[in-house]
Amino acid sequence: MQIVQATIETLAEIGYSRASFSAICRQARLSSTGMISYYFSGKPELFRKAAQSVLAESEAAMAKCVARETTYRGKLGAYIVAQITFATRRPTQTQALAEIVAMVQARQISGLDDVARAALSVDSLTELLEQGRQAGEFHTLDARLMALVIHSAIENVVRHHCLQDGDGDPEPYARRLADIFDRCIAAR
């Protein structure tokens, strides 16, 4: 939907504090904010739809990469590469989602706690690590703690090496990070 895409672009470009219906309307090239109000009851509903759109796109990209792998070690590597690749190749979506999460955490908008939790969740990664441990591919580990560590590493690689430095192709960083974690947790 044009309004949701314009919301994502507006959030990424000017941030949530300046993302008014007027600014979104301009980005969507609509003649009136009434069009936004017709489809959405307010900012929370519109921002929810924007966040859900980004999350769905990200999850679909990650699931596709992970599904191609037959081992849990391969799935972990694919997960890391997919997350970094999505974040760096879709910076507008990534920044918009970060803006929404920051807005929720700062309590500047209510009713979106579930969206923020979903964006920050490590549940699927924790499950992947636990399944890999049960299959004997990963050594005994605290799957949730390791998922948090991996999630933080992904965020930092994206932030420091890909988005800020503009190093272009994120895949070498992603593959190196995947290799580091593979060597750390692979069963010996």
C-alpha atoms as an extended CHARMM CRD file, in Angstrom:
* protein
*
       188  EXT
         1         1  MET       CA              0.0000000000        0.0000000000        0.0000000000  PROA      1               0.0000000000
         2         2  GLN       CA              1.2940000000        3.4510000000       -0.9860000000  PROA      2               0.0000000000
         3         3  ILE       CA              0.5930000000        5.0240000000        2.4200000000  PROA      3               0.0000000000
         4         4  VAL       CA              2.4930000000        2.3230000000        4.3180000000  PROA      4               0.0000000000
         5         5  GLN       CA              5.5010000000        2.6110000000        1.9890000000  PROA      5               0.0000000000
         6         6  ALA       CA              5.4450000000        6.4000000000        2.3450000000  PROA      6               0.0000000000
         7         7  THR       CA              5.3230000000        5.9880000000        6.1240000000  PROA      7               0.0000000000
         8         8  ILE       CA              8.3900000000        3.7310000000        6.0380000000  PROA      8               0.0000000000
         9         9  GLU       CA             10.2570000000        6.2110000000        3.8500000000  PROA      9               0.0000000000
        10        10  THR       CA              9.2300000000        9.1800000000        6.0120000000  PROA      10              0.0000000000
        11        11  LEU       CA             10.2480000000        7.4750000000        9.2530000000  PROA      11              0.0000000000
        12        12  ALA       CA             13.6270000000        6.5550000000        7.7900000000  PROA      12              0.0000000000
        13        13  GLU       CA             14.2330000000        9.9960000000        6.3360000000  PROA      13              0.0000000000
        14        14  ILE       CA             13.0650000000       12.3790000000        9.0700000000  PROA      14              0.0000000000
        15        15  GLY       CA             12.4700000000       10.2050000000       12.1380000000  PROA      15              0.0000000000
        16        16  TYR       CA              9.3930000000        9.5170000000       14.1890000000  PROA      16              0.0000000000
        17        17  SER       CA              9.3160000000       12.8860000000       15.9330000000  PROA      17              0.0000000000
        18        18  ARG       CA              8.7650000000       14.6630000000       12.6100000000  PROA      18              0.0000000000
        19        19  ALA       CA              6.7500000000       11.9430000000       10.8600000000  PROA      19              0.0000000000
        20        20  SER       CA              3.4110000000       13.7230000000       10.8060000000  PROA      20              0.0000000000
        21        21  PHE       CA              0.4670000000       12.8030000000        8.6270000000  PROA      21              0.0000000000
        22        22  SER       CA              1.3420000000       15.8840000000        6.5500000000  PROA      22              0.0000000000
        23        23  ALA       CA              4.8980000000       14.6680000000        5.9660000000  PROA      23              0.0000000000
        24        24  ILE       CA              3.6620000000       11.1800000000        5.0900000000  PROA      24              0.0000000000
        25        25  CYS       CA              1.0530000000       12.6910000000        2.8000000000  PROA      25              0.0000000000
        26        26  ARG       CA              3.7660000000       14.6440000000        0.9390000000  PROA      26              0.0000000000
        27        27  GLN       CA              5.9200000000       11.5270000000        0.6260000000  PROA      27              0.0000000000
        28        28  ALA       CA              2.9600000000        9.5370000000       -0.7330000000  PROA      28              0.0000000000
        29        29  ARG       CA              2.0290000000       12.4160000000       -3.0570000000  PROA      29              0.0000000000
        30        30  LEU       CA             -1.4940000000       12.4840000000       -1.7040000000  PROA      30              0.0000000000
        31        31  SER       CA             -3.6130000000       15.6030000000       -1.9430000000  PROA      31              0.0000000000
        32        32  SER       CA             -4.9210000000       15.3820000000        1.6130000000  PROA      32              0.0000000000
        33        33  THR       CA             -4.1400000000       13.8070000000        4.9760000000  PROA      33              0.0000000000
        34        34  GLY       CA             -7.7710000000       12.7160000000        4.9340000000  PROA      34              0.0000000000
        35        35  MET       CA             -6.7190000000        9.7720000000        2.7660000000  PROA      35              0.0000000000
        36        36  ILE       CA             -4.4780000000        8.5340000000        5.5830000000  PROA      36              0.0000000000
        37        37  SER       CA             -7.2150000000        9.0970000000        8.1660000000  PROA      37              0.0000000000
        38        38  TYR       CA             -9.6510000000        7.1870000000        5.9880000000  PROA      38              0.0000000000
        39        39  TYR       CA             -7.5100000000        4.0220000000        6.1490000000  PROA      39              0.0000000000
        40        40  PHE       CA             -5.8600000000        4.4330000000        9.5640000000  PROA      40              0.0000000000
        41        41  SER       CA             -7.3520000000        5.6180000000       12.8400000000  PROA      41              0.0000000000
        42        42  GLY       CA             -4.1100000000        7.2600000000       13.9080000000  PROA      42              0.0000000000
        43        43  LYS       CA             -0.3510000000        7.0140000000       14.0570000000  PROA      43              0.0000000000
        44        44  PRO       CA             -0.2570000000        3.8730000000       16.1960000000  PROA      44              0.0000000000
        45        45  GLU       CA             -2.2680000000        1.8930000000       13.6480000000  PROA      45              0.0000000000
        46        46  LEU       CA             -0.2630000000        3.2890000000       10.7210000000  PROA      46              0.0000000000
        47        47  PHE       CA              3.1100000000        2.6770000000       12.4070000000  PROA      47              0.0000000000
        48        48  ARG       CA              1.9880000000       -0.8450000000       13.3750000000  PROA      48              0.0000000000
        49        49  LYS       CA              1.2030000000       -1.6040000000        9.7410000000  PROA      49              0.0000000000
        50        50  ALA       CA              4.5640000000       -0.1720000000        8.6430000000  PROA      50              0.0000000000
        51        51  ALA       CA              6.4600000000       -2.2350000000       11.2300000000  PROA      51              0.0000000000
        52        52  GLN       CA              4.5340000000       -5.3890000000       10.3550000000  PROA      52              0.0000000000
        53        53  SER       CA              5.3300000000       -4.8460000000        6.6870000000  PROA      53              0.0000000000
        54        54  VAL       CA              9.0650000000       -4.5630000000        7.3690000000  PROA      54              0.0000000000
        55        55  LEU       CA              9.0780000000       -7.5140000000        9.7800000000  PROA      55              0.0000000000
        56        56  ALA       CA              7.2120000000       -9.7240000000        7.3070000000  PROA      56              0.0000000000
        57        57  GLU       CA              9.6380000000       -8.8440000000        4.5160000000  PROA      57              0.0000000000
        58        58  SER       CA             12.6610000000       -9.4730000000        6.7400000000  PROA      58              0.0000000000
        59        59  GLU       CA             11.3130000000      -12.7550000000        8.1120000000  PROA      59              0.0000000000
        60        60  ALA       CA             10.4590000000      -14.0200000000        4.6200000000  PROA      60              0.0000000000
        61        61  ALA       CA             13.9700000000      -13.2490000000        3.3490000000  PROA      61              0.0000000000
        62        62  MET       CA             15.5700000000      -14.9510000000        6.3530000000  PROA      62              0.0000000000
        63        63  ALA       CA             13.2870000000      -18.0000000000        6.2350000000  PROA      63              0.0000000000
        64        64  LYS       CA             14.0280000000      -18.5150000000        2.5400000000  PROA      64              0.0000000000
        65        65  CYS       CA             17.7960000000      -18.5270000000        3.1530000000  PROA      65              0.0000000000
        66        66  VAL       CA             17.6070000000      -20.7470000000        6.2380000000  PROA      66              0.0000000000
        67        67  ALA       CA             15.2840000000      -23.2680000000        4.5510000000  PROA      67              0.0000000000
        68        68  ARG       CA             17.8700000000      -23.9590000000        1.8380000000  PROA      68              0.0000000000
        69        69  GLU       CA             20.3160000000      -25.3180000000        4.4330000000  PROA      69              0.0000000000
        70        70  THR       CA             20.2370000000      -28.9160000000        5.6140000000  PROA      70              0.0000000000
        71        71  THR       CA             22.4070000000      -28.6220000000        8.7440000000  PROA      71              0.0000000000
        72        72  TYR       CA             21.9060000000      -26.4410000000       11.7910000000  PROA      72              0.0000000000
        73        73  ARG       CA             25.3980000000      -25.0270000000       11.3350000000  PROA      73              0.0000000000
        74        74  GLY       CA             24.3950000000      -24.0570000000        7.8050000000  PROA      74              0.0000000000
        75        75  LYS       CA             21.1050000000      -22.6450000000        9.0410000000  PROA      75              0.0000000000
        76        76  LEU       CA             22.8980000000      -20.4830000000       11.6130000000  PROA      76              0.0000000000
        77        77  GLY       CA             25.2480000000      -19.1300000000        8.9630000000  PROA      77              0.0000000000
        78        78  ALA       CA             22.3390000000      -18.4620000000        6.6170000000  PROA      78              0.0000000000
        79        79  TYR       CA             20.4320000000      -16.7040000000        9.4090000000  PROA      79              0.0000000000
        80        80  ILE       CA             23.3550000000      -14.3710000000       10.1270000000  PROA      80              0.0000000000
        81        81  VAL       CA             24.0140000000      -13.6300000000        6.4580000000  PROA      81              0.0000000000
        82        82  ALA       CA             20.3100000000      -13.0540000000        5.7290000000  PROA      82              0.0000000000
        83        83  GLN       CA             19.8820000000      -10.6600000000        8.6630000000  PROA      83              0.0000000000
        84        84  ILE       CA             22.9210000000       -8.5650000000        7.7170000000  PROA      84              0.0000000000
        85        85  THR       CA             22.1060000000       -8.6210000000        4.0280000000  PROA      85              0.0000000000
        86        86  PHE       CA             18.5070000000       -7.5240000000        4.5870000000  PROA      86              0.0000000000
        87        87  ALA       CA             19.4830000000       -4.7110000000        6.9460000000  PROA      87              0.0000000000
        88        88  THR       CA             22.1240000000       -3.3310000000        4.6100000000  PROA      88              0.0000000000
        89        89  ARG       CA             20.2840000000       -3.8060000000        1.3270000000  PROA      89              0.0000000000
        90        90  ARG       CA             17.0280000000       -2.4620000000        2.7470000000  PROA      90              0.0000000000
        91        91  PRO       CA             18.3190000000        0.4380000000        4.8800000000  PROA      91              0.0000000000
        92        92  THR       CA             15.0920000000        2.4220000000        4.5890000000  PROA      92              0.0000000000
        93        93  GLN       CA             13.0530000000       -0.4280000000        6.0370000000  PROA      93              0.0000000000
        94        94  THR       CA             15.6770000000       -1.1220000000        8.7040000000  PROA      94              0.0000000000
        95        95  GLN       CA             15.8280000000        2.5290000000        9.7910000000  PROA      95              0.0000000000
        96        96  ALA       CA             12.0350000000        2.8640000000        9.8460000000  PROA      96              0.0000000000
        97        97  LEU       CA             11.7040000000       -0.1890000000       12.0770000000  PROA      97              0.0000000000
        98        98  ALA       CA             14.4450000000        1.1450000000       14.3590000000  PROA      98              0.0000000000
        99        99  GLU       CA             12.5610000000        4.4460000000       14.6260000000  PROA      99              0.0000000000
       100       100  ILE       CA              9.3540000000        2.6670000000       15.6130000000  PROA      100             0.0000000000
       101       101  VAL       CA             11.1360000000        0.5540000000       18.2270000000  PROA      101             0.0000000000
       102       102  ALA       CA             12.8780000000        3.6390000000       19.6480000000  PROA      102             0.0000000000
       103       103  MET       CA              9.5510000000        5.4690000000       19.7850000000  PROA      103             0.0000000000
       104       104  VAL       CA              7.9780000000        2.6110000000       21.7580000000  PROA      104             0.0000000000
       105       105  GLN       CA             10.9580000000        2.3160000000       24.1060000000  PROA      105             0.0000000000
       106       106  ALA       CA             10.8680000000        6.0650000000       24.7870000000  PROA      106             0.0000000000
       107       107  ARG       CA              7.1260000000        5.7550000000       25.4980000000  PROA      107             0.0000000000
       108       108  GLN       CA              6.3180000000        8.3250000000       22.8340000000  PROA      108             0.0000000000
       109       109  ILE       CA              3.6250000000        6.1150000000       21.4050000000  PROA      109             0.0000000000
       110       110  SER       CA              1.5070000000        3.4800000000       23.0760000000  PROA      110             0.0000000000
       111       111  GLY       CA             -0.0640000000        0.2770000000       21.8990000000  PROA      111             0.0000000000
       112       112  LEU       CA              2.9390000000       -0.9650000000       19.9380000000  PROA      112             0.0000000000
       113       113  ASP       CA              4.8280000000       -2.8770000000       22.6190000000  PROA      113             0.0000000000
       114       114  ASP       CA              4.1210000000       -6.1560000000       20.8260000000  PROA      114             0.0000000000
       115       115  VAL       CA              5.6130000000       -4.7720000000       17.6080000000  PROA      115             0.0000000000
       116       116  ALA       CA              8.7720000000       -3.6670000000       19.4220000000  PROA      116             0.0000000000
       117       117  ARG       CA              9.0460000000       -7.0760000000       21.1100000000  PROA      117             0.0000000000
       118       118  ALA       CA              8.6990000000       -8.8130000000       17.7530000000  PROA      118             0.0000000000
       119       119  ALA       CA             11.3870000000       -6.6060000000       16.2170000000  PROA      119             0.0000000000
       120       120  LEU       CA             13.7930000000       -7.3150000000       19.0750000000  PROA      120             0.0000000000
       121       121  SER       CA             12.9010000000      -10.9810000000       19.5250000000  PROA      121             0.0000000000
       122       122  VAL       CA             15.5780000000      -13.6610000000       19.4720000000  PROA      122             0.0000000000
       123       123  ASP       CA             13.0740000000      -16.4930000000       19.8700000000  PROA      123             0.0000000000
       124       124  SER       CA             13.5420000000      -18.0200000000       16.4110000000  PROA      124             0.0000000000
       125       125  LEU       CA             17.3230000000      -17.8600000000       16.7510000000  PROA      125             0.0000000000
       126       126  THR       CA             17.1400000000      -19.3880000000       20.2350000000  PROA      126             0.0000000000
       127       127  GLU       CA             15.0400000000      -22.2310000000       18.8310000000  PROA      127             0.0000000000
       128       128  LEU       CA             17.4770000000      -22.7910000000       15.9580000000  PROA      128             0.0000000000
       129       129  LEU       CA             20.4100000000      -22.9650000000       18.4170000000  PROA      129             0.0000000000
       130       130  GLU       CA             18.5460000000      -25.3260000000       20.7240000000  PROA      130             0.0000000000
       131       131  GLN       CA             17.6260000000      -27.6150000000       17.8320000000  PROA      131             0.0000000000
       132       132  GLY       CA             21.2520000000      -27.5970000000       16.6870000000  PROA      132             0.0000000000
       133       133  ARG       CA             22.3760000000      -28.5280000000       20.1960000000  PROA      133             0.0000000000
       134       134  GLN       CA             19.8540000000      -31.3720000000       20.3590000000  PROA      134             0.0000000000
       135       135  ALA       CA             21.0510000000      -32.6110000000       16.9540000000  PROA      135             0.0000000000
       136       136  GLY       CA             24.6350000000      -32.6570000000       18.2380000000  PROA      136             0.0000000000
       137       137  GLU       CA             25.8970000000      -29.9290000000       15.8970000000  PROA      137             0.0000000000
       138       138  PHE       CA             26.4240000000      -27.3320000000       18.6400000000  PROA      138             0.0000000000
       139       139  HSD       CA             28.0510000000      -27.9300000000       21.9790000000  PROA      139             0.0000000000
       140       140  THR       CA             26.1520000000      -27.4810000000       25.2230000000  PROA      140             0.0000000000
       141       141  LEU       CA             25.2640000000      -23.8270000000       25.4510000000  PROA      141             0.0000000000
       142       142  ASP       CA             22.7550000000      -21.4210000000       26.8780000000  PROA      142             0.0000000000
       143       143  ALA       CA             20.8020000000      -20.9880000000       23.6470000000  PROA      143             0.0000000000
       144       144  ARG       CA             19.0150000000      -17.7910000000       24.7150000000  PROA      144             0.0000000000
       145       145  LEU       CA             22.2140000000      -16.0790000000       25.8660000000  PROA      145             0.0000000000
       146       146  MET       CA             24.0250000000      -17.0860000000       22.6750000000  PROA      146             0.0000000000
       147       147  ALA       CA             21.0880000000      -15.8220000000       20.5990000000  PROA      147             0.0000000000
       148       148  LEU       CA             21.3510000000      -12.4460000000       22.3610000000  PROA      148             0.0000000000
       149       149  VAL       CA             25.1020000000      -12.3410000000       21.6820000000  PROA      149             0.0000000000
       150       150  ILE       CA             24.6180000000      -13.2060000000       18.0010000000  PROA      150             0.0000000000
       151       151  HSD       CA             21.7890000000      -10.6650000000       17.6690000000  PROA      151             0.0000000000
       152       152  SER       CA             23.9850000000       -7.9390000000       19.1840000000  PROA      152             0.0000000000
       153       153  ALA       CA             26.8800000000       -8.8490000000       16.8980000000  PROA      153             0.0000000000
       154       154  ILE       CA             24.6270000000       -8.6610000000       13.8450000000  PROA      154             0.0000000000
       155       155  GLU       CA             23.3760000000       -5.2160000000       14.8910000000  PROA      155             0.0000000000
       156       156  ASN       CA             26.9090000000       -3.9480000000       15.4050000000  PROA      156             0.0000000000
       157       157  VAL       CA             28.2140000000       -5.2990000000       12.1080000000  PROA      157             0.0000000000
       158       158  VAL       CA             25.3080000000       -3.6110000000       10.3470000000  PROA      158             0.0000000000
       159       159  ARG       CA             25.7410000000       -0.3380000000       12.2300000000  PROA      159             0.0000000000
       160       160  HSD       CA             29.5080000000        0.0160000000       12.1260000000  PROA      160             0.0000000000
       161       161  HSD       CA             30.7780000000       -1.7910000000        9.0800000000  PROA      161             0.0000000000
       162       162  CYS       CA             27.9790000000       -1.6360000000        6.5850000000  PROA      162             0.0000000000
       163       163  LEU       CA             25.7290000000        1.3670000000        7.1400000000  PROA      163             0.0000000000
       164       164  GLN       CA             28.1470000000        3.9110000000        8.6390000000  PROA      164             0.0000000000
       165       165  ASP       CA             31.2380000000        2.9880000000        6.6600000000  PROA      165             0.0000000000
       166       166  GLY       CA             29.2710000000        2.3240000000        3.4810000000  PROA      166             0.0000000000
       167       167  ASP       CA             31.5220000000       -0.6080000000        2.6390000000  PROA      167             0.0000000000
       168       168  GLY       CA             29.1690000000       -1.7340000000       -0.0860000000  PROA      168             0.0000000000
       169       169  ASP       CA             28.8470000000       -5.5070000000       -0.1560000000  PROA      169             0.0000000000
       170       170  PRO       CA             27.8050000000       -6.7590000000        3.2700000000  PROA      170             0.0000000000
       171       171  GLU       CA             28.3240000000      -10.4210000000        2.4580000000  PROA      171             0.0000000000
       172       172  PRO       CA             32.0350000000      -10.6540000000        3.4000000000  PROA      172             0.0000000000
       173       173  TYR       CA             31.2910000000       -9.2430000000        6.8730000000  PROA      173             0.0000000000
       174       174  ALA       CA             28.2750000000      -11.4910000000        7.2460000000  PROA      174             0.0000000000
       175       175  ARG       CA             30.1870000000      -14.6190000000        6.2100000000  PROA      175             0.0000000000
       176       176  ARG       CA             33.0870000000      -13.8000000000        8.5550000000  PROA      176             0.0000000000
       177       177  LEU       CA             30.6910000000      -13.2520000000       11.4450000000  PROA      177             0.0000000000
       178       178  ALA       CA             28.9010000000      -16.5140000000       10.6590000000  PROA      178             0.0000000000
       179       179  ASP       CA             32.2680000000      -18.2890000000       10.5890000000  PROA      179             0.0000000000
       180       180  ILE       CA             33.2490000000      -16.8180000000       13.9760000000  PROA      180             0.0000000000
       181       181  PHE       CA             30.0740000000      -18.0750000000       15.6240000000  PROA      181             0.0000000000
       182       182  ASP       CA             30.3040000000      -21.4290000000       13.8790000000  PROA      182             0.0000000000
       183       183  ARG       CA             33.8120000000      -21.9540000000       15.3060000000  PROA      183             0.0000000000
       184       184  CYS       CA             32.6250000000      -20.8240000000       18.7690000000  PROA      184             0.0000000000
       185       185  ILE       CA             29.6600000000      -23.1140000000       19.1490000000  PROA      185             0.0000000000
       186       186  ALA       CA             30.2180000000      -26.0850000000       16.8210000000  PROA      186             0.0000000000
       187       187  ALA       CA             30.3950000000      -29.4110000000       18.6340000000  PROA      187             0.0000000000
       188       188  ARG       CA             33.9130000000      -30.8130000000       18.6840000000  PROA      188             0.0000000000
